[in-house]
Structure formats: C-alpha cells, structure tokens
Amino acid sequence: MNKNLYGFAALFKTPDEIIEAAKKTAEAGYQKYDIHSPYPVHGIDRAMKLKASKLGFITLVFGLTGSAIALLLMYWTMSVDYPMIIGGKPFFALPAFVPITFELTVLLATLATVIGMITFFFRFPENDHPLHDTEYMKKVSCDHYGLVIEAKDKLFNETKVRELLNSLRPLSIEEIYYPEKETYPVLETKFVTFLILIALLTSGVTYFALNKLLYMQPFTWMMDQPKLNPQKQSTLFADGFGMRSPIKGTVARGFLPYPFTGQNAPTDVLLNPYLPTKENLQLGEQKYLTFCSPCHGNFGDGDSRLRGQFPNPPSLHSTRAREFSDGMIYHIITNGQNVMPSYASQITREERWAIVNYIRVLQRAKNAKSSDLQVVNKETGTNASN
Amino acid sequence: MHIDYSQEAPVIAGRLTLSQIEELVAHPLETKPDKKYFIALSISSSLLLIGAICLGLTFYYGTGLWGINQPVGWAFDIVNFVFWVGIGHAGTLISAILFLLRQKWRTGIARFAEAMTIFAVMCAGLFPAIHTGRPWLDGYLLPYPNQHGLWVNFTSPLLWDVFAVSTYFTVSLVFWYIGLIPDFATLRDRTTSSFKKTIYSIFSLGWRHSSRHWQHYEKAYMLLAGFATPLVLSVHTIVSFDFAVSILPGWHTTIFPPYFVAGAIFSGFAMVVTVLVFVRKIFNLENIITLDHLEKMNKVILATGMMVGYAYGMEFFIAWYSGVQAEQFVFINRAFGPYAWAYWIMVSCNVIFPQLFWFRKFRRSIPVMFVIVILVNVGMWFERFVITVTSLHRDFLPSSWGYFKPTLFDIGILLGSFGLFFTLVILFTKSLPVVSISEVKAVADGAQPTHRGGHHE
C-alpha cells in the first residue's frame, strides 16, 4: 500500500444516492470516512450514525461566564470600589444591570461558540488538507456529493474499499494522496526585511500618535479654548485686558481695607482685637514658622538659615522691637519695611494678629522676669531658679 | 382563485440546477465592473466625501457647527443614530428570526440583508461617537481601570447603548462571516486566479464541505440565531430607553420599546426592499430573489406599519388619559405646533401610504412598492426627528422655547452617512456573493433527499 495514500473518494450525483452510500459505509463498520456536500443534506448525520453535536456546552458555559463577569463587574464597581447614589437607586441596582448582563452573555456565548467551533471542533484553519485542490473537492464544492474513506481506518483494505465503493455505483472513484510537504525558510531576506519594515512603521506611527498627534489641534486635551483667561489679552474690552478690576471705591463683602497702607512710620495704628488664647497662639506659631522664620529665625533672633545671603534681618528682641505696639508690628507685616515685603496677600488678618501675639510670647520668653519663673515652676512642677 | 396548499411552492423559481445557481451568484464576482457600476460608486463616494469633509470640520471646530443649542441639544446626531440602527434590524430579523421560524424564502435575501445590517450599524455607530464632541476620547465609554479611579455609570441607558450596539455589531459580523465560510470555499474551488484563490482560502479557513463539519455548523448557526433574536429586540429596546428612561414629556413612555422595535423592522424592511429591487434586476437574480419574496416583505411592512400607527394613536390616547398637562401639551404641540409639517409627513408616509399594500396588485408591482418603501424610509427618519426634536424644543419654561434648524453641516453628515452605506453596499455586491450560495442550493428543487424507501422522521 502506498504510504502517501490519504484515501479513496467517490462522487455521486443525487442526495438520495449519498444517503444510501453513507448508510452502507457506516454499516460496513468504517470509522474514518466522511461525506462531502455543497450544503447540509437532511438526514445525513443519521445515515452516518453521528452523535449529536456537543457545541451547545461551550455556548452554555461561556454564556454563564459572560453573565457572571457582567454582574460581578457591576457589583464591584458600583457597590464596592466607588459607590455612588445615582437616581436614588440602591448601589446594587439589579434591574438596571439587566441590559448589560444580557449583552455580555450574548457576546461571550456567541464568540465562544464560533471560536470554539472553528478551532476546537473543526481544527481550522487547515488549508493544507489533502482534499484541497483535488477534482473531487471542486465537484463537491459545486453540485456533487462525495464519500471519502480514509486509508487510516483500521478496516482499510484497498480491494475491499474498492468493492464497497463500486457496489454503490458512483460517478467516479479517485485516489487522493497527501501533497508533498512544503517548507518555508524563516530567515529569507525578503521576509526579514518585511518584518523590519513593519516594526519601523509600527513604532514610528505609535511615536507620532502619542508624542506629536495628541498635542496638535484639535486633540490637545482641551488646552486651547476661546475663553477669557485672567492673564490673557482680550480684544473684547477697550483696555485690552482679559481680567476685569473692580470699579473704584467698591469694597468686597467682609473685607476692610487697611487704612495705613504705604505709610512708613504711622503715628496712629490699629489695636489688637485678639486675645492671646491657646488656639490663637498655636495659629500664630504655625504661621510664624511658615512665613517669618526663614529670615527672623525660629525664635526671632534674626539668625535664620538664610543668614549671609540677604541683608541680616533685625532681632525681634531688641528694645526697639519690644517697645513696638501690637498695631505697629501688625503694620510692618501688612505693609513691609525696608527689604521685607508686604505679607498682606499671603497671610490673613486674623493670622497676622496671631503672629503678633506669638512674637510677644517669644519676646517675653527671651526676657523673662523672676515672677514669670515662679509661674512656670508652679504650673509645671519644676524647681528652676535664676 | 384556486391554490393548492398540499404542496409547498418552490422557493427558487425557474427550476435552476445547483451549478446554475452558483453561476448566477458568482457571476458578478468574476466579471469586470461596467460603466454603470462606476457611475453608481462615484455618486455614493461623492456623498461620502461630503460627509467626511463636514465631519473633519466638526472634529476641528466642534459641534458648534451643528444646529444644536439650548433647548434642542439632541437633533440630527441622535435622529440619524436611531434611524440607522433601525435599518439594521431587518437583516437580523431575516437571518435569525425567520430562520428559527423555518421560513425558507429567507435564504435568497438573508445574506444581503445581513450585510445591510452591518453597514447600517456602522453608520449608526458613527453618530453617538461624534455626538460626544471629542470622538477621539470615546475610549472613556468603556469600563477600564484608570488613574482617575472612576468607572462608567452602569445604570445609565447611554452606557447600555454602548454595550448593546457594540455587541450587536460584533454578533452580526460573526453571524455573517459564519454564513460566508462555505461560500468562500465554493468560490475558492471555482476561481482561476491564484490571487483570488489565496484570499478565498484564507477566509474559508480550509472549509471542505464535510458533513461532520456541517453538523456542528448547523448547530452553531441555530445557536447564533437563537442569540441574535433576543439581541435584536434588546438593541432597539435599549435605544428606546435612551428616551423612555428620562422624565421628559413625549419621551417618558412605556410603549417605547415595542414601538421602536416595530418601527425598526418597518424601516429596515423598507430599506431592504429599496435595495433588492435594484440588485435582483442588475445581477439577474430574479429567480432567486423572486416577486414572492418581495411580496412577503411588503406584507411585513404593512403589518409593522400598522403597529407603528397604533403606537402613534396610543401615545395621544395616553397623553389625554393620563391627565398630565405637560404631556398633553407636548402631543398637541407635535401635531399642530411649529413642527406640524414634520409630524404629518411622518403620519402620511408611515401609516397612510403603506395601506396600499392591502391590495395584491400593489404588493407585487415593482414601481408601486419602490415608491412606497422610499416614502416609508422618509417617514421613519421623520418619526425619529419628531420624537427627538419636538419633545425638546418647547420645554417647561416658555422663555427658553426655541426652534431647531439644521445647518449645512448637519445635512452634510446625514448625506455622508447615506454615502457610507451605499458605498459599502456597492463594494459588497462586487466583492462577496450577495446571495448565500450554500443556503440557496439547499432549498432548490431536488436538493434534498426524497427518502424513497425510507421514512421521513
């Protein structure tokens, strides 16, 4: 027997004949045989004694998987990861989840059925099957019906198979052989060049899309908008500014203008409206450390970490500084003095007064009296003396 | 008239043999396109180009180029979306529901109708995508873990739409491809050109008409039909939810899902008839797509047209019966307000003219049916226009009432969607078999065993 023989193929003209042929072949006990027809012939699976297709199981399993994925995803996102009340619905709003659950069920079931059928049941793609490019295949593709008995069958015997096929009175009998194996060298110059070109093209397009295209109009992540920005020019207003300043003399609600702006040594200053409570002093300490300490030092000695790089700031413990009224210190913070700029826009009014109170604490601590020490000893239970 | 009901009427006329059927269907693929083909293609691709230009400008300058503004924020984009999704429904109905109902006459038209489904859903999908204003950011519509820590809102009908339309497109495409595999194999074995053969071989996956494969194949086809049937109903139901789940008078109606599905089948069948009238003539398929098939489709058009007419009436009845003033105002305003012209175009095209199909003579007359289905197409587009725009243009606050007028860009994009649809249809007729070869062969005379000597189980 020829080793390259795939099998014998017989052609028939009518569907009745092929049903008959299928029955006879199945009765003769052959297992590896097949019927080919240009469309499914009714009753052929019964004649061939085929078992019912098990494809439905794939559909069932993947359909249920689809429902489960959909429900779990929606449950987790909407009730666990980022629960949000929408339209007064509960976090797990089952009726509202029905549409997407259904769609994902159908999607997964369909794709799994088709992919499972093609890859698992058909073992496709298979364009190198020995039946391809034969006269036989051309005929069954059009208007004939064919029977193939494979040489691999346990009962295959050339003379017996011929006898059986002849008894069915076919139009013709064809011997089908395995085609010669074609080999394709992987490292062919053309192929490698093709791969390199594809790699260059892909990386080039990706680079362009991510680094250039996304920053071009109109894909600029809403960077360019024809709206007025505070710092932008505008042709809409006569003065050419995009930003509007308040009309002269208007005062914002809750805002008191500082009456001594620009005066170097005002004769009149404000009175401190805040008592040095614990909260007030804590606020003052925090703001002092943030805004004042970079120059004046953590304890007001004028020995900050910037010493030497700027003109030295004065100590806050000099007699002059200690003799300033609260209002005067407030004025210096608000208005600035010498190199020190105004802090009016950075520190609120309340915070400025708190800083003033805190500076008083620092001054008193550096120049403590014996009576202060007694109070401290009394409050903390220590026994310090001068 | 005497009709013999004891015998089934042949599905394929003219007693064609199997090879003649194949010859007929494969003929357009094996001949060079003629002048008429290029004329048709140039017209449709010009429309497509108009749409592309208008879309490009919309991308650059934004949706401000359209006629939409307060209070009408949804107009042509949504109207066209619903219109095209509806057109798509006929294909799935023919390929899936009629398959489950064992309607053999579907075989001649199923492939074409399925192709139209896919093209129509492509046109439809375009509109919600551009309607977002920045279509290149539409990836945000999908639930994926992101650095914002945000998820999409799964309880919103707009998100259901995303899932419904994309699932519908995928399933339709897969269904269509499964049907094409045996035909690719047949074409592969017919063709003499090695280039075509390579392409057909790739797409046929090596199909060899094996009965062991046909068994699984038929099972898969049935399962897919079983899934596509509820799917097609769900898609237009979900599209109707975009309106019905809101609380706007004119939209907030429980009748919307069945009403939309009936309207979708109505418009879809009209579009299929519109195109098939030409296809069967141009490609000599009169024996495969017979007058009987067209008559049956016209009957479906008549039936669904009356369902739609019933829905129009029922909406008015419920508006009156509910006693809700705002609801009543919306419907009176629809029929007699500034958009009355659109409303009466809709009613006459969808309800009045299809009544001619009660007469057998008109159902079987090509010119009459062509005029009626064109009117139905127009009427169904206006139905979506009436639902969307008239409900919005006069809201609860009379000071904010407005009148929507489309700009040239709106019209250009609508024309472009027709251009896209017909360009794809025209390309399809010359590149793939417009009729399912294997399915039509299976219903030809003498194609199935007579079971002589055996018994038919």
XYZ file of N, CA, C and O in Angstrom, chain A residues 166-318:
612
model
N -17.616 0.484 -5.501
C -18.188 0.076 -6.786
C -19.626 -0.376 -6.632
O -20.461 -0.135 -7.499
N -19.904 -1.017 -5.488
C -21.264 -1.518 -5.290
C -22.250 -0.356 -5.131
O -23.451 -0.538 -5.297
N -21.723 0.832 -4.785
C -22.610 1.985 -4.623
C -22.866 2.687 -5.953
O -23.625 3.647 -6.026
N -22.214 2.250 -6.993
C -22.330 2.794 -8.358
C -22.114 4.314 -8.399
O -23.024 5.077 -8.712
N -20.907 4.753 -8.047
C -20.627 6.196 -8.088
C -20.317 6.659 -9.504
O -20.161 5.839 -10.410
N -20.251 7.990 -9.676
C -19.874 8.548 -10.974
C -18.411 8.274 -11.254
O -18.028 7.995 -12.380
N -17.579 8.392 -10.223
C -16.154 8.158 -10.414
C -15.522 7.831 -9.063
O -16.088 8.142 -8.022
N -14.367 7.184 -9.121
C -13.597 6.936 -7.899
C -12.220 7.545 -8.097
O -11.591 7.366 -9.146
N -11.773 8.293 -7.089
C -10.498 8.997 -7.212
C -9.608 8.569 -6.053
O -10.099 8.369 -4.939
N -8.322 8.402 -6.333
C -7.382 8.146 -5.236
C -6.797 9.480 -4.812
O -6.317 10.244 -5.636
N -6.836 9.735 -3.504
C -6.323 11.016 -3.009
C -5.013 10.760 -2.281
O -4.927 9.870 -1.427
N -3.980 11.520 -2.622
C -2.673 11.370 -1.978
C -2.346 12.604 -1.167
O -2.819 13.698 -1.463
N -1.533 12.402 -0.138
C -1.054 13.554 0.629
C -0.178 14.410 -0.273
O 0.628 13.875 -1.033
N -0.325 15.708 -0.222
C 0.558 16.551 -1.033
C 1.960 16.567 -0.431
O 2.138 16.251 0.743
N 2.920 16.890 -1.272
C 4.289 16.991 -0.740
C 4.355 18.132 0.256
O 3.782 19.194 0.043
N 5.086 17.887 1.343
C 5.202 18.936 2.370
C 5.992 20.099 1.812
O 7.084 19.917 1.268
N 5.429 21.266 1.939
C 6.172 22.451 1.509
C 6.856 23.048 2.723
O 6.292 23.093 3.810
N 8.094 23.458 2.534
C 8.789 24.088 3.663
C 9.094 25.535 3.289
O 9.357 25.859 2.143
N 9.011 26.381 4.290
C 9.277 27.796 4.065
C 10.449 28.207 4.936
O 10.380 28.096 6.160
N 11.542 28.649 4.339
C 12.666 29.111 5.156
C 12.260 30.378 5.910
O 11.673 31.291 5.326
N 12.543 30.393 7.213
C 12.114 31.523 8.036
C 12.989 32.746 7.795
O 12.511 33.875 7.724
N 14.309 32.510 7.655
C 15.239 33.639 7.562
C 15.499 34.051 6.118
O 16.624 34.228 5.697
N 14.428 34.197 5.368
C 14.584 34.666 3.999
C 14.755 36.188 4.035
O 14.113 36.863 4.850
N 15.601 36.724 3.161
C 15.880 38.167 3.212
C 14.602 38.982 3.089
O 14.372 39.928 3.820
N 13.756 38.586 2.116
C 12.520 39.326 1.878
C 11.680 39.370 3.144
O 11.155 40.419 3.525
N 11.551 38.214 3.772
C 10.698 38.096 4.953
C 11.240 38.943 6.100
O 10.497 39.680 6.760
N 12.558 38.872 6.306
C 13.170 39.627 7.399
C 13.035 41.125 7.150
O 12.698 41.897 8.052
N 13.282 41.542 5.890
C 13.119 42.955 5.547
C 11.692 43.399 5.834
O 11.447 44.482 6.374
N 10.741 42.544 5.458
C 9.330 42.839 5.671
C 9.049 43.052 7.164
O 8.406 44.025 7.554
N 9.604 42.154 8.000
C 9.396 42.265 9.445
C 9.976 43.573 9.984
O 9.341 44.271 10.774
N 11.203 43.900 9.510
C 11.858 45.113 9.999
C 11.050 46.338 9.601
O 10.817 47.251 10.400
N 10.554 46.326 8.338
C 9.761 47.459 7.878
C 8.513 47.622 8.730
O 8.151 48.727 9.127
N 7.850 46.505 9.014
C 6.634 46.558 9.841
C 6.971 47.113 11.217
O 6.248 47.966 11.757
N 8.080 46.650 11.796
C 8.473 47.112 13.131
C 8.720 48.612 13.116
O 8.259 49.346 13.997
N 9.443 49.086 12.067
C 9.731 50.520 11.980
C 8.451 51.318 11.832
O 8.252 52.340 12.491
N 7.563 50.827 10.972
C 6.317 51.539 10.717
C 5.481 51.624 11.997
O 4.993 52.694 12.366
N 5.366 50.494 12.681
C 4.544 50.473 13.890
C 5.105 51.419 14.939
O 4.373 52.226 15.523
N 6.429 51.335 15.161
C 6.987 52.183 16.216
C 6.912 53.651 15.812
O 6.629 54.522 16.638
N 7.115 53.931 14.519
C 7.041 55.311 14.049
C 5.654 55.888 14.229
O 5.482 56.991 14.759
N 4.647 55.113 13.819
C 3.264 55.590 13.926
C 2.896 55.773 15.397
O 2.282 56.777 15.774
N 3.295 54.830 16.228
C 2.973 54.940 17.655
C 3.636 56.169 18.260
O 3.007 56.926 19.003
N 4.911 56.373 17.912
C 5.623 57.532 18.446
C 4.930 58.812 18.026
O 4.670 59.699 18.832
N 4.590 58.890 16.741
C 3.947 60.092 16.223
C 2.600 60.325 16.917
O 2.295 61.440 17.339
N 1.828 59.240 17.069
C 0.491 59.394 17.640
C 0.566 59.859 19.090
O -0.152 60.765 19.497
N 1.459 59.256 19.863
C 1.476 59.540 21.300
C 2.227 60.818 21.642
O 1.890 61.501 22.602
N 3.264 61.137 20.858
C 4.095 62.284 21.238
C 3.847 63.539 20.429
O 4.208 64.627 20.849
N 3.272 63.382 19.254
C 3.048 64.561 18.415
C 1.551 64.811 18.201
O 1.055 65.893 18.484
N 0.878 63.793 17.696
C -0.516 63.989 17.279
C -1.384 64.467 18.439
O -2.223 65.355 18.274
N -1.162 63.890 19.621
C -2.011 64.227 20.761
C -1.823 65.670 21.205
O -2.620 66.186 21.956
N -0.739 66.322 20.748
C -0.504 67.713 21.127
C -0.787 68.671 19.998
O -0.424 69.832 20.045
N -1.440 68.147 18.938
C -1.815 69.016 17.825
C -3.300 69.339 17.952
O -4.062 68.619 18.573
N -3.707 70.418 17.295
C -5.128 70.735 17.210
C -5.815 69.651 16.389
O -5.279 69.245 15.390
N -7.009 69.186 16.692
C -7.810 69.563 17.856
C -7.658 68.594 19.025
O -8.473 68.597 19.914
N -6.604 67.750 19.011
C -6.523 66.687 20.019
C -5.788 67.138 21.280
O -5.116 66.353 21.919
N -5.832 68.407 21.645
C -4.919 68.924 22.667
C -5.457 68.842 24.085
O -5.086 69.646 24.915
N -6.308 67.874 24.360
C -6.831 67.715 25.718
C -7.436 69.013 26.225
O -7.245 69.411 27.360
N -8.141 69.716 25.345
C -8.869 70.949 25.689
C -7.927 72.073 26.119
O -8.312 72.964 26.866
N -6.660 72.008 25.684
C -5.712 73.053 26.052
C -6.145 74.392 25.475
O -6.041 75.426 26.111
N -6.563 74.378 24.222
C -6.855 75.629 23.535
C -8.360 75.854 23.529
O -9.108 75.122 22.915
N -8.778 76.877 24.267
C -10.192 77.196 24.311
C -10.367 78.690 24.111
O -9.615 79.483 24.668
N -11.362 79.070 23.336
C -11.535 80.501 23.058
C -12.221 81.233 24.206
O -13.149 81.988 24.007
N -11.796 81.003 25.418
C -12.407 81.679 26.556
C -11.428 82.722 27.107
O -10.253 82.713 26.766
N -11.917 83.605 27.987
C -11.071 84.646 28.550
C -10.365 84.121 29.786
O -11.000 83.634 30.711
N -9.059 84.212 29.815
C -8.298 83.870 31.000
C -7.847 85.147 31.688
O -7.630 86.164 31.019
N -7.686 85.140 33.035
C -7.312 86.368 33.767
C -6.064 87.036 33.208
O -5.998 88.251 33.140
N -5.064 86.271 32.824
C -3.796 86.888 32.422
C -3.696 87.097 30.916
O -2.635 87.441 30.412
N -4.822 86.836 30.194
C -4.740 86.890 28.738
C -5.175 88.232 28.196
O -5.970 88.932 28.809
N -4.673 88.531 26.996
C -5.148 89.722 26.295
C -6.555 89.464 25.778
O -6.958 88.321 25.573
N -7.304 90.542 25.561
C -8.627 90.380 25.001
C -8.964 91.585 24.165
O -8.673 92.722 24.536
N -9.575 91.333 23.024
C -9.992 92.461 22.196
C -11.398 92.904 22.574
O -11.923 93.869 22.039
N -12.014 92.139 23.493
C -13.405 92.422 23.840
C -13.526 93.742 24.606
O -14.462 94.496 24.410
N -12.527 94.042 25.468
C -12.616 95.238 26.295
C -11.678 96.314 25.764
O -10.649 96.015 25.165
N -12.073 97.539 26.044
C -11.325 98.663 25.482
C -9.882 98.691 25.982
O -8.965 99.045 25.245
N -9.644 98.304 27.248
C -8.292 98.383 27.787
C -7.419 97.206 27.365
O -6.240 97.168 27.701
N -7.978 96.225 26.639
C -7.172 95.125 26.123
C -6.842 94.049 27.125
O -6.135 93.102 26.795
N -7.358 94.153 28.356
C -7.101 93.120 29.358
C -8.231 92.096 29.370
O -9.395 92.463 29.193
N -7.870 90.843 29.615
C -8.909 89.840 29.770
C -9.526 89.910 31.152
O -10.683 89.559 31.353
N -8.700 90.416 32.117
C -9.144 90.434 33.511
C -9.827 91.778 33.820
O -9.371 92.824 33.375
N -10.904 91.723 34.585
C -11.604 92.955 34.970
C -11.209 93.314 36.403
O -11.183 92.436 37.278
N -10.906 94.620 36.642
C -10.648 95.024 38.029
C -11.915 95.668 38.580
O -12.718 96.200 37.820
N -12.085 95.642 39.913
C -13.321 96.200 40.467
C -13.426 97.698 40.232
O -12.414 98.404 40.105
N -14.624 98.195 40.172
C -14.863 99.621 39.982
C -14.312 100.367 41.193
O -14.393 99.873 42.326
N -13.782 101.569 40.968
C -13.125 102.334 42.033
C -14.078 102.576 43.193
O -15.220 102.953 42.986
N -13.560 102.376 44.397
C -14.378 102.666 45.563
C -15.223 101.500 46.029
O -15.814 101.558 47.089
N -15.292 100.398 45.267
C -16.075 99.260 45.721
C -15.263 98.445 46.717
O -14.047 98.340 46.605
N -15.961 97.886 47.690
C -15.312 97.072 48.721
C -15.998 95.725 48.741
O -17.225 95.659 48.747
N -15.198 94.655 48.728
C -15.793 93.323 48.747
C -16.447 93.070 50.098
O -16.027 93.629 51.123
N -17.488 92.245 50.103
C -18.180 91.939 51.363
C -17.207 91.301 52.343
O -16.436 90.420 51.981
N -17.228 91.739 53.594
C -16.389 91.138 54.632
C -14.944 91.588 54.558
O -14.101 91.053 55.247
N -14.647 92.546 53.709
C -13.261 92.980 53.560
C -13.114 94.420 54.039
O -13.839 95.308 53.618
N -12.185 94.642 54.973
C -11.917 96.001 55.432
C -10.585 96.458 54.863
O -9.565 95.804 55.087
N -10.541 97.532 54.131
C -9.251 97.998 53.619
C -8.376 98.490 54.766
O -8.881 99.043 55.746
N -7.093 98.225 54.660
C -6.152 98.653 55.720
C -5.878 100.138 55.571
O -5.458 100.591 54.505
N -6.135 100.891 56.611
C -6.115 102.355 56.439
C -4.719 102.958 56.312
O -4.589 104.104 55.885
N -3.653 102.253 56.699
C -2.319 102.906 56.757
C -1.367 102.394 55.686
O -0.157 102.466 55.840
N -1.935 101.880 54.600
C -1.095 101.336 53.541
C -0.120 102.400 53.028
O -0.519 103.545 52.795
N 1.150 101.988 52.890
C 2.131 102.878 52.276
C 2.820 103.832 53.248
O 3.793 104.482 52.879
N 2.339 103.923 54.483
C 2.976 104.842 55.444
C 4.151 104.156 56.125
O 4.042 103.014 56.570
N 5.283 104.854 56.188
C 6.485 104.253 56.771
C 6.418 104.202 58.291
O 6.673 103.165 58.890
N 6.087 105.323 58.887
C 6.002 105.358 60.348
C 4.703 106.015 60.743
O 4.663 107.227 61.009
N 3.619 105.248 60.688
C 2.324 105.863 61.004
C 2.270 106.288 62.469
O 2.825 105.610 63.335
N 1.638 107.404 62.674
C 1.532 107.878 64.061
C 0.407 107.149 64.774
O 0.404 107.003 65.980
N -0.526 106.676 63.992
C -1.695 106.000 64.532
C -1.710 104.568 64.010
O -1.463 104.360 62.833
N -1.911 103.602 64.898
C -2.013 102.206 64.427
C -3.251 101.569 65.018
O -3.896 102.132 65.898
N -3.550 100.318 64.526
C -4.742 99.600 64.997
C -4.494 99.012 66.378
O -3.342 98.814 66.778
N -5.571 98.702 67.048
C -5.478 97.987 68.327
C -5.628 96.495 68.063
O -6.354 96.089 67.156
N -4.921 95.692 68.894
C -5.000 94.243 68.704
C -6.378 93.747 69.156
O -6.718 93.846 70.323
N -7.181 93.191 68.197
C -8.526 92.754 68.587
C -8.551 91.327 69.135
O -9.614 90.862 69.544
N -7.420 90.608 69.133
C -7.422 89.196 69.538
C -6.712 89.019 70.872
O -5.627 89.554 71.071
N -7.313 88.199 71.753
C -6.650 87.825 72.998
C -5.697 86.680 72.722
O -5.966 85.841 71.869
N -4.556 86.630 73.439
C -3.603 85.524 73.207
C -4.093 84.217 73.818
O -3.516 83.709 74.759
N -5.151 83.652 73.252
C -5.632 82.350 73.729
C -4.705 81.265 73.218
O -3.842 81.504 72.372
N -4.926 80.050 73.723
C -4.069 78.933 73.329
C -4.155 78.680 71.821
O -3.152 78.546 71.128
N -5.422 78.662 71.306
C -5.637 78.392 69.864
C -4.982 79.483 69.031
O -4.323 79.218 68.026
N -5.172 80.750 69.496
C -4.630 81.882 68.764
C -3.116 81.805 68.705
O -2.503 82.004 67.657
N -2.494 81.426 69.817
C -1.028 81.346 69.835
C -0.526 80.185 68.984
O 0.508 80.287 68.329
N -1.285 79.078 68.988
C -0.876 77.950 68.141
C -0.905 78.337 66.666
O 0.009 78.027 65.891
N -1.999 79.053 66.294
C -2.092 79.537 64.905
C -0.926 80.468 64.599
O -0.260 80.342 63.565
N -0.645 81.366 65.558
C 0.441 82.315 65.363
C 1.779 81.608 65.210
O 2.570 81.963 64.331
N 2.011 80.578 66.031
C 3.277 79.842 65.935
C 3.427 79.203 64.557
O 4.471 79.305 63.907
N 2.332 78.575 64.124
C 2.385 77.881 62.839
C 2.694 78.865 61.720
O 3.558 78.619 60.876
N 2.012 80.001 61.706
C 2.207 80.969 60.627
C 3.576 81.639 60.742
O 4.221 81.918 59.736
N 4.025 81.882 61.987
C 5.348 82.469 62.184
C 6.414 81.561 61.604
O 7.303 82.015 60.862
N 6.288 80.236 61.902
C 7.300 79.298 61.412
C 7.265 79.212 59.898
O 8.295 79.013 59.260
N 6.082 79.375 59.330
C 5.981 79.285 57.876
C 6.534 80.529 57.201
O 7.368 80.452 56.299
N 6.062 81.713 57.650
C 6.338 82.925 56.881
C 7.486 83.770 57.447
O 8.205 84.412 56.687
N 7.671 83.786 58.769
C 8.637 84.715 59.356
C 9.995 84.075 59.618
O 11.034 84.706 59.451
N 9.943 82.780 60.050
C 11.181 82.144 60.500
C 12.261 82.039 59.429
O 13.434 82.041 59.760
N 11.940 81.947 58.118
C 13.039 81.847 57.146
C 14.033 82.990 57.273
O 15.215 82.813 56.974
N 13.610 84.189 57.712
C 14.557 85.286 57.882
C 14.830 85.580 59.363
O 15.975 85.717 59.781
N 13.721 85.637 60.121
C 13.889 86.098 61.507
C 14.370 84.992 62.439
O 14.698 85.260 63.578
N 14.395 83.738 61.975
C 14.843 82.641 62.828
C 13.689 82.083 63.623
O 12.664 82.753 63.814
N 13.862 80.840 64.066
C 12.751 80.164 64.728
C 12.334 80.859 66.027
O 11.192 80.741 66.450
N 13.268 81.587 66.683
C 12.927 82.231 67.957
C 13.048 83.749 67.880
O 13.137 84.416 68.893
N 13.111 84.274 66.662
C 13.108 85.718 66.494
C 14.449 86.369 66.747
O 14.528 87.571 66.962
N 15.569 85.575 66.702
C 16.887 86.141 66.974
C 17.529 86.759 65.742
O 18.630 87.294 65.813
N 16.892 86.630 64.607
C 17.492 87.137 63.372
C 18.631 86.260 62.906
O 19.539 86.706 62.237
N 18.586 84.948 63.273
C 19.705 84.056 62.929
C 19.212 82.905 62.055
O 19.467 81.748 62.338
N 18.510 83.250 61.001
C 17.853 82.190 60.227
C 18.840 81.441 59.351
O 20.024 81.772 59.289
N 18.367 80.455 58.671
C 19.172 79.671 57.740
C 19.558 80.482 56.505
O 20.351 80.045 55.706
N 18.939 81.662 56.305
C 19.302 82.488 55.155
C 20.370 83.503 55.513
O 20.736 84.344 54.717
N 20.893 83.432 56.741
C 21.852 84.418 57.229
C 23.054 84.476 56.300
O 23.615 83.458 55.912
N 23.417 85.662 55.892
C 24.554 85.812 54.995
C 24.152 85.947 53.542
O 24.869 86.512 52.745
N 23.007 85.444 53.196
C 22.613 85.541 51.800
C 21.769 86.781 51.545
O 21.572 87.184 50.409
N 21.178 87.299 52.568
C 20.373 88.509 52.459
C 20.903 89.494 53.481
O 21.620 89.094 54.397
N 20.534 90.762 53.371
C 20.851 91.669 54.484
C 20.266 91.091 55.761
O 19.131 90.625 55.759
N 21.039 91.083 56.837
C 20.564 90.446 58.064
C 19.306 91.118 58.579
O 19.240 92.337 58.700
N 18.290 90.301 58.898
C 17.086 90.882 59.484
C 17.355 91.211 60.931
O 18.182 90.559 61.579
N 16.686 92.239 61.434
C 16.938 92.591 62.832
C 16.367 91.557 63.770
O 15.429 90.847 63.432
N 16.956 91.499 64.970
C 16.409 90.622 66.003
C 15.083 91.207 66.471
O 14.881 92.423 66.461
N 14.175 90.317 66.854
C 12.886 90.787 67.363
C 12.948 91.041 68.864
O 11.942 91.333 69.493
N 14.166 90.855 69.439
C 14.285 91.014 70.885
C 14.978 92.334 71.268
O 15.313 92.540 72.424
N 15.246 93.182 70.271
C 15.854 94.483 70.588
C 14.846 95.333 71.366
O 13.637 95.063 71.326
